[in-house]
Amino acid sequence: QVQLVESGGGLVQAGGSLRLSCAASGRTFSNYAMGWFRQAPGKGREFVAALSRSGVSTYYAESVKGRFTISRDNAKNTVYLQMNSLKPDDTAVYYCAADRNPGLHTAIRLYDYWGQGTQVTVSS
């Protein structure tokens, strides 16, 4: 089992920035690709960003491309989501997830482990 704990959420004004962190434990972190997802009120969970095991390959949802950056530090067993130029539409609970399957994926069903989520609220 892999345990994932998100942190760094909070309240920020539109145009501001936040950096989310996801600390992993329980298994070898470098064996997992990592992803960030979010769920806004009244909506389903949607893909935000994914990062390969090595940290070299990334993929972003079109809605966040150019504003968000996913990265990882395998020595610290931590994945990050740097969020810049935040918009009210970014308001959601953000979840990190770990994926043992080869390659990068956007589908929720392909991720094996999930954190508890951290709230991000962007005011207008």
Short mmCIF file of N, CA and C in Angstrom, two decimals:
data_model
loop_
_atom_site.label_atom_id
_atom_site.label_comp_id
_atom_site.label_asym_id
_atom_site.label_seq_id
_atom_site.Cartn_x
_atom_site.Cartn_y
_atom_site.Cartn_z
N GLN A 1 0.83 -1.18 0.00
CA GLN A 1 0.00 0.00 0.00
C GLN A 1 0.88 1.25 0.00
N VAL A 2 0.41 2.28 -0.72
CA VAL A 2 1.07 3.58 -0.76
C VAL A 2 0.15 4.59 -0.09
N GLN A 3 0.71 5.36 0.82
CA GLN A 3 -0.04 6.43 1.47
C GLN A 3 0.36 7.77 0.86
N LEU A 4 -0.63 8.59 0.53
CA LEU A 4 -0.41 9.89 -0.08
C LEU A 4 -1.10 10.95 0.76
N VAL A 5 -0.39 12.03 1.07
CA VAL A 5 -0.93 13.11 1.88
C VAL A 5 -0.67 14.43 1.18
N GLU A 6 -1.75 15.13 0.79
CA GLU A 6 -1.63 16.43 0.14
C GLU A 6 -1.58 17.54 1.17
N SER A 7 -0.93 18.64 0.80
CA SER A 7 -0.90 19.83 1.63
C SER A 7 -0.67 21.04 0.73
N GLY A 8 -0.87 22.23 1.27
CA GLY A 8 -0.58 23.46 0.55
C GLY A 8 -1.79 24.19 0.02
N GLY A 9 -2.98 23.61 0.16
CA GLY A 9 -4.17 24.30 -0.31
C GLY A 9 -4.51 25.48 0.58
N GLY A 10 -5.45 26.29 0.11
CA GLY A 10 -5.86 27.45 0.86
C GLY A 10 -6.68 28.40 0.03
N LEU A 11 -6.83 29.61 0.53
CA LEU A 11 -7.59 30.67 -0.13
C LEU A 11 -6.63 31.65 -0.77
N VAL A 12 -6.87 31.96 -2.04
CA VAL A 12 -6.01 32.89 -2.76
C VAL A 12 -6.87 33.72 -3.71
N GLN A 13 -6.46 34.95 -3.96
CA GLN A 13 -7.17 35.80 -4.91
C GLN A 13 -6.84 35.42 -6.34
N ALA A 14 -7.75 35.71 -7.25
CA ALA A 14 -7.51 35.47 -8.66
C ALA A 14 -6.21 36.13 -9.10
N GLY A 15 -5.42 35.39 -9.88
CA GLY A 15 -4.12 35.87 -10.31
C GLY A 15 -2.98 35.46 -9.41
N GLY A 16 -3.29 34.93 -8.24
CA GLY A 16 -2.28 34.52 -7.30
C GLY A 16 -1.76 33.12 -7.57
N SER A 17 -0.90 32.65 -6.66
CA SER A 17 -0.24 31.36 -6.83
C SER A 17 -0.31 30.53 -5.56
N LEU A 18 -0.28 29.22 -5.74
CA LEU A 18 -0.15 28.26 -4.65
C LEU A 18 0.72 27.11 -5.13
N ARG A 19 1.39 26.46 -4.20
CA ARG A 19 2.11 25.24 -4.51
C ARG A 19 1.59 24.11 -3.63
N LEU A 20 1.04 23.09 -4.25
CA LEU A 20 0.57 21.92 -3.54
C LEU A 20 1.68 20.88 -3.45
N SER A 21 1.71 20.15 -2.35
CA SER A 21 2.67 19.07 -2.16
C SER A 21 1.92 17.78 -1.88
N CYS A 22 2.52 16.68 -2.28
CA CYS A 22 1.97 15.36 -2.00
C CYS A 22 3.10 14.47 -1.53
N ALA A 23 3.08 14.11 -0.26
CA ALA A 23 4.10 13.27 0.33
C ALA A 23 3.67 11.81 0.28
N ALA A 24 4.55 10.95 -0.21
CA ALA A 24 4.25 9.53 -0.38
C ALA A 24 5.08 8.69 0.57
N SER A 25 4.49 7.60 1.02
CA SER A 25 5.19 6.64 1.86
C SER A 25 4.61 5.25 1.64
N GLY A 26 5.33 4.22 2.10
CA GLY A 26 4.83 2.86 2.06
C GLY A 26 5.45 1.97 0.99
N ARG A 27 5.87 2.55 -0.11
CA ARG A 27 6.52 1.82 -1.20
C ARG A 27 7.57 2.72 -1.84
N THR A 28 8.32 2.15 -2.78
CA THR A 28 9.34 2.92 -3.47
C THR A 28 8.68 3.95 -4.38
N PHE A 29 8.85 5.22 -4.04
CA PHE A 29 8.17 6.31 -4.73
C PHE A 29 8.51 6.35 -6.21
N SER A 30 9.76 6.09 -6.56
CA SER A 30 10.20 6.20 -7.94
C SER A 30 9.57 5.16 -8.86
N ASN A 31 8.91 4.16 -8.33
CA ASN A 31 8.23 3.15 -9.14
C ASN A 31 6.87 3.59 -9.65
N TYR A 32 6.41 4.77 -9.24
CA TYR A 32 5.07 5.25 -9.57
C TYR A 32 5.11 6.50 -10.41
N ALA A 33 4.31 6.51 -11.48
CA ALA A 33 3.94 7.77 -12.09
C ALA A 33 2.94 8.47 -11.16
N MET A 34 2.88 9.78 -11.22
CA MET A 34 2.02 10.54 -10.32
C MET A 34 1.10 11.46 -11.11
N GLY A 35 -0.07 11.68 -10.55
CA GLY A 35 -1.03 12.58 -11.18
C GLY A 35 -1.72 13.47 -10.17
N TRP A 36 -2.21 14.59 -10.66
CA TRP A 36 -3.08 15.48 -9.89
C TRP A 36 -4.44 15.54 -10.56
N PHE A 37 -5.48 15.46 -9.75
CA PHE A 37 -6.86 15.57 -10.19
C PHE A 37 -7.57 16.59 -9.31
N ARG A 38 -8.72 17.07 -9.76
CA ARG A 38 -9.48 17.99 -8.94
C ARG A 38 -10.97 17.75 -9.11
N GLN A 39 -11.72 18.14 -8.10
CA GLN A 39 -13.17 18.00 -8.13
C GLN A 39 -13.80 19.28 -7.59
N ALA A 40 -14.50 19.98 -8.47
CA ALA A 40 -15.21 21.20 -8.11
C ALA A 40 -16.61 20.85 -7.61
N PRO A 41 -17.23 21.75 -6.85
CA PRO A 41 -18.59 21.49 -6.36
C PRO A 41 -19.55 21.19 -7.50
N GLY A 42 -20.29 20.10 -7.38
CA GLY A 42 -21.27 19.74 -8.38
C GLY A 42 -20.70 19.10 -9.63
N LYS A 43 -19.41 18.85 -9.67
CA LYS A 43 -18.78 18.25 -10.84
C LYS A 43 -18.04 16.97 -10.46
N GLY A 44 -17.74 16.17 -11.47
CA GLY A 44 -16.95 14.98 -11.26
C GLY A 44 -15.47 15.28 -11.16
N ARG A 45 -14.72 14.28 -10.75
CA ARG A 45 -13.28 14.45 -10.64
C ARG A 45 -12.66 14.51 -12.04
N GLU A 46 -11.77 15.49 -12.27
CA GLU A 46 -11.17 15.66 -13.57
C GLU A 46 -9.65 15.68 -13.49
N PHE A 47 -9.03 15.28 -14.58
CA PHE A 47 -7.58 15.24 -14.68
C PHE A 47 -7.00 16.63 -14.75
N VAL A 48 -5.85 16.83 -14.09
CA VAL A 48 -5.14 18.10 -14.11
C VAL A 48 -3.75 17.95 -14.73
N ALA A 49 -2.94 17.05 -14.19
CA ALA A 49 -1.56 16.90 -14.65
C ALA A 49 -1.03 15.53 -14.28
N ALA A 50 -0.05 15.05 -15.05
CA ALA A 50 0.60 13.78 -14.77
C ALA A 50 2.09 13.89 -15.01
N LEU A 51 2.85 13.06 -14.30
CA LEU A 51 4.30 13.09 -14.34
C LEU A 51 4.83 11.67 -14.30
N SER A 52 5.82 11.38 -15.15
CA SER A 52 6.39 10.05 -15.22
C SER A 52 7.23 9.72 -14.00
N ARG A 53 7.61 8.45 -13.89
CA ARG A 53 8.42 8.01 -12.76
C ARG A 53 9.75 8.74 -12.66
N SER A 54 10.34 9.04 -13.81
CA SER A 54 11.62 9.72 -13.84
C SER A 54 11.51 11.23 -13.63
N GLY A 55 10.31 11.77 -13.82
CA GLY A 55 10.13 13.20 -13.76
C GLY A 55 10.40 13.92 -15.06
N VAL A 56 10.68 13.18 -16.13
CA VAL A 56 11.02 13.78 -17.41
C VAL A 56 9.77 14.10 -18.23
N SER A 57 8.80 13.19 -18.26
CA SER A 57 7.62 13.36 -19.11
C SER A 57 6.46 13.93 -18.30
N THR A 58 5.76 14.89 -18.91
CA THR A 58 4.60 15.51 -18.27
C THR A 58 3.45 15.60 -19.26
N TYR A 59 2.24 15.74 -18.73
CA TYR A 59 1.05 15.96 -19.53
C TYR A 59 0.08 16.79 -18.71
N TYR A 60 -0.56 17.78 -19.37
CA TYR A 60 -1.45 18.70 -18.68
C TYR A 60 -2.80 18.78 -19.37
N ALA A 61 -3.84 18.99 -18.57
CA ALA A 61 -5.13 19.34 -19.13
C ALA A 61 -5.02 20.70 -19.81
N GLU A 62 -5.77 20.87 -20.90
CA GLU A 62 -5.71 22.13 -21.64
C GLU A 62 -6.09 23.33 -20.77
N SER A 63 -6.96 23.13 -19.82
CA SER A 63 -7.43 24.22 -18.99
C SER A 63 -6.35 24.79 -18.07
N VAL A 64 -5.29 24.03 -17.82
CA VAL A 64 -4.23 24.49 -16.91
C VAL A 64 -2.88 24.64 -17.59
N LYS A 65 -2.77 24.24 -18.83
CA LYS A 65 -1.49 24.28 -19.54
C LYS A 65 -0.97 25.71 -19.60
N GLY A 66 0.30 25.88 -19.26
CA GLY A 66 0.92 27.19 -19.23
C GLY A 66 0.79 27.90 -17.91
N ARG A 67 -0.09 27.41 -17.02
CA ARG A 67 -0.27 28.02 -15.71
C ARG A 67 0.21 27.11 -14.58
N PHE A 68 0.03 25.80 -14.73
CA PHE A 68 0.39 24.84 -13.70
C PHE A 68 1.62 24.06 -14.12
N THR A 69 2.44 23.66 -13.15
CA THR A 69 3.61 22.84 -13.40
C THR A 69 3.67 21.71 -12.39
N ILE A 70 3.77 20.48 -12.87
CA ILE A 70 3.94 19.32 -12.00
C ILE A 70 5.41 18.93 -11.97
N SER A 71 5.90 18.57 -10.81
CA SER A 71 7.28 18.14 -10.66
C SER A 71 7.39 17.15 -9.51
N ARG A 72 8.53 16.49 -9.40
CA ARG A 72 8.72 15.55 -8.31
C ARG A 72 10.15 15.58 -7.83
N ASP A 73 10.33 15.24 -6.58
CA ASP A 73 11.64 15.08 -5.97
C ASP A 73 11.65 13.68 -5.37
N ASN A 74 12.23 12.73 -6.09
CA ASN A 74 12.20 11.34 -5.65
C ASN A 74 12.99 11.13 -4.36
N ALA A 75 14.01 11.94 -4.13
CA ALA A 75 14.78 11.84 -2.90
C ALA A 75 13.93 12.18 -1.68
N LYS A 76 12.92 13.04 -1.87
CA LYS A 76 12.03 13.43 -0.79
C LYS A 76 10.68 12.73 -0.83
N ASN A 77 10.50 11.83 -1.81
CA ASN A 77 9.22 11.11 -1.98
C ASN A 77 8.04 12.08 -2.06
N THR A 78 8.21 13.13 -2.84
CA THR A 78 7.21 14.20 -2.90
C THR A 78 6.97 14.64 -4.33
N VAL A 79 5.70 14.88 -4.66
CA VAL A 79 5.32 15.46 -5.94
C VAL A 79 4.67 16.81 -5.66
N TYR A 80 4.86 17.76 -6.58
CA TYR A 80 4.38 19.12 -6.39
C TYR A 80 3.48 19.54 -7.55
N LEU A 81 2.61 20.48 -7.27
CA LEU A 81 1.84 21.15 -8.31
C LEU A 81 1.93 22.65 -8.06
N GLN A 82 2.73 23.33 -8.87
CA GLN A 82 2.83 24.78 -8.80
C GLN A 82 1.72 25.37 -9.64
N MET A 83 0.88 26.20 -9.02
CA MET A 83 -0.28 26.77 -9.68
C MET A 83 -0.13 28.28 -9.71
N ASN A 84 -0.01 28.84 -10.90
CA ASN A 84 0.11 30.28 -11.10
C ASN A 84 -1.10 30.81 -11.85
N SER A 85 -1.28 32.12 -11.80
CA SER A 85 -2.38 32.78 -12.50
C SER A 85 -3.71 32.10 -12.23
N LEU A 86 -3.98 31.86 -10.97
CA LEU A 86 -5.17 31.11 -10.58
C LEU A 86 -6.45 31.87 -10.92
N LYS A 87 -7.46 31.11 -11.30
CA LYS A 87 -8.77 31.63 -11.67
C LYS A 87 -9.82 31.07 -10.73
N PRO A 88 -10.96 31.76 -10.58
CA PRO A 88 -12.04 31.19 -9.76
C PRO A 88 -12.46 29.80 -10.21
N ASP A 89 -12.37 29.50 -11.50
CA ASP A 89 -12.73 28.17 -12.00
C ASP A 89 -11.78 27.08 -11.53
N ASP A 90 -10.63 27.46 -10.97
CA ASP A 90 -9.71 26.48 -10.41
C ASP A 90 -10.12 26.02 -9.02
N THR A 91 -11.12 26.63 -8.44
CA THR A 91 -11.59 26.25 -7.12
C THR A 91 -12.06 24.80 -7.12
N ALA A 92 -11.47 23.99 -6.25
CA ALA A 92 -11.79 22.57 -6.20
C ALA A 92 -11.01 21.93 -5.06
N VAL A 93 -11.37 20.69 -4.76
CA VAL A 93 -10.52 19.85 -3.93
C VAL A 93 -9.53 19.17 -4.86
N TYR A 94 -8.25 19.28 -4.55
CA TYR A 94 -7.20 18.71 -5.38
C TYR A 94 -6.66 17.43 -4.75
N TYR A 95 -6.55 16.39 -5.56
CA TYR A 95 -6.10 15.08 -5.12
C TYR A 95 -4.84 14.67 -5.88
N CYS A 96 -3.88 14.08 -5.18
CA CYS A 96 -2.79 13.43 -5.88
C CYS A 96 -3.05 11.93 -5.93
N ALA A 97 -2.46 11.28 -6.92
CA ALA A 97 -2.68 9.86 -7.14
C ALA A 97 -1.42 9.21 -7.68
N ALA A 98 -1.25 7.93 -7.39
CA ALA A 98 -0.09 7.15 -7.81
C ALA A 98 -0.52 6.04 -8.76
N ASP A 99 0.31 5.79 -9.77
CA ASP A 99 -0.03 4.90 -10.88
C ASP A 99 1.12 3.93 -11.14
N ARG A 100 0.87 2.63 -10.98
CA ARG A 100 1.88 1.61 -11.25
C ARG A 100 1.92 1.19 -12.71
N ASN A 101 0.97 1.61 -13.51
CA ASN A 101 0.89 1.21 -14.91
C ASN A 101 1.92 1.96 -15.75
N PRO A 102 2.43 1.33 -16.81
CA PRO A 102 3.39 2.02 -17.68
C PRO A 102 2.78 3.24 -18.35
N GLY A 103 3.61 4.26 -18.55
CA GLY A 103 3.20 5.44 -19.28
C GLY A 103 2.46 6.45 -18.42
N LEU A 104 1.97 7.51 -19.08
CA LEU A 104 1.18 8.55 -18.44
C LEU A 104 -0.28 8.39 -18.81
N HIS A 105 -1.17 8.61 -17.83
CA HIS A 105 -2.59 8.40 -18.04
C HIS A 105 -3.41 9.55 -17.47
N THR A 106 -4.56 9.79 -18.07
CA THR A 106 -5.50 10.79 -17.59
C THR A 106 -6.72 10.17 -16.93
N ALA A 107 -6.94 8.88 -17.12
CA ALA A 107 -8.15 8.22 -16.63
C ALA A 107 -8.03 7.87 -15.15
N ILE A 108 -9.06 8.22 -14.41
CA ILE A 108 -9.09 7.95 -12.98
C ILE A 108 -8.92 6.47 -12.69
N ARG A 109 -9.53 5.61 -13.50
CA ARG A 109 -9.52 4.17 -13.25
C ARG A 109 -8.14 3.56 -13.31
N LEU A 110 -7.17 4.24 -13.92
CA LEU A 110 -5.83 3.70 -14.08
C LEU A 110 -4.89 4.05 -12.93
N TYR A 111 -5.36 4.83 -11.98
CA TYR A 111 -4.57 5.18 -10.82
C TYR A 111 -4.91 4.27 -9.64
N ASP A 112 -3.88 3.86 -8.91
CA ASP A 112 -4.02 2.83 -7.89
C ASP A 112 -4.24 3.37 -6.48
N TYR A 113 -3.66 4.51 -6.15
CA TYR A 113 -3.72 5.06 -4.81
C TYR A 113 -4.04 6.54 -4.86
N TRP A 114 -4.76 7.00 -3.84
CA TRP A 114 -5.23 8.38 -3.79
C TRP A 114 -5.02 9.00 -2.42
N GLY A 115 -4.72 10.30 -2.42
CA GLY A 115 -4.67 11.05 -1.18
C GLY A 115 -6.06 11.49 -0.76
N GLN A 116 -6.13 12.19 0.36
CA GLN A 116 -7.41 12.62 0.92
C GLN A 116 -7.91 13.93 0.33
N GLY A 117 -7.06 14.65 -0.37
CA GLY A 117 -7.44 15.90 -1.00
C GLY A 117 -7.10 17.12 -0.17
N THR A 118 -6.90 18.24 -0.85
CA THR A 118 -6.68 19.52 -0.19
C THR A 118 -7.48 20.58 -0.92
N GLN A 119 -8.14 21.46 -0.17
CA GLN A 119 -9.05 22.45 -0.75
C GLN A 119 -8.28 23.64 -1.28
N VAL A 120 -8.59 24.03 -2.51
CA VAL A 120 -8.08 25.27 -3.10
C VAL A 120 -9.28 26.14 -3.44
N THR A 121 -9.29 27.35 -2.92
CA THR A 121 -10.38 28.29 -3.19
C THR A 121 -9.79 29.57 -3.77
N VAL A 122 -10.27 29.97 -4.94
CA VAL A 122 -9.78 31.16 -5.62
C VAL A 122 -10.91 32.18 -5.66
N SER A 123 -10.71 33.32 -5.04
CA SER A 123 -11.72 34.36 -4.99
C SER A 123 -11.56 35.32 -6.16
N SER A 124 -12.66 35.95 -6.55
CA SER A 124 -12.64 36.88 -7.66
C SER A 124 -12.20 38.27 -7.21
#
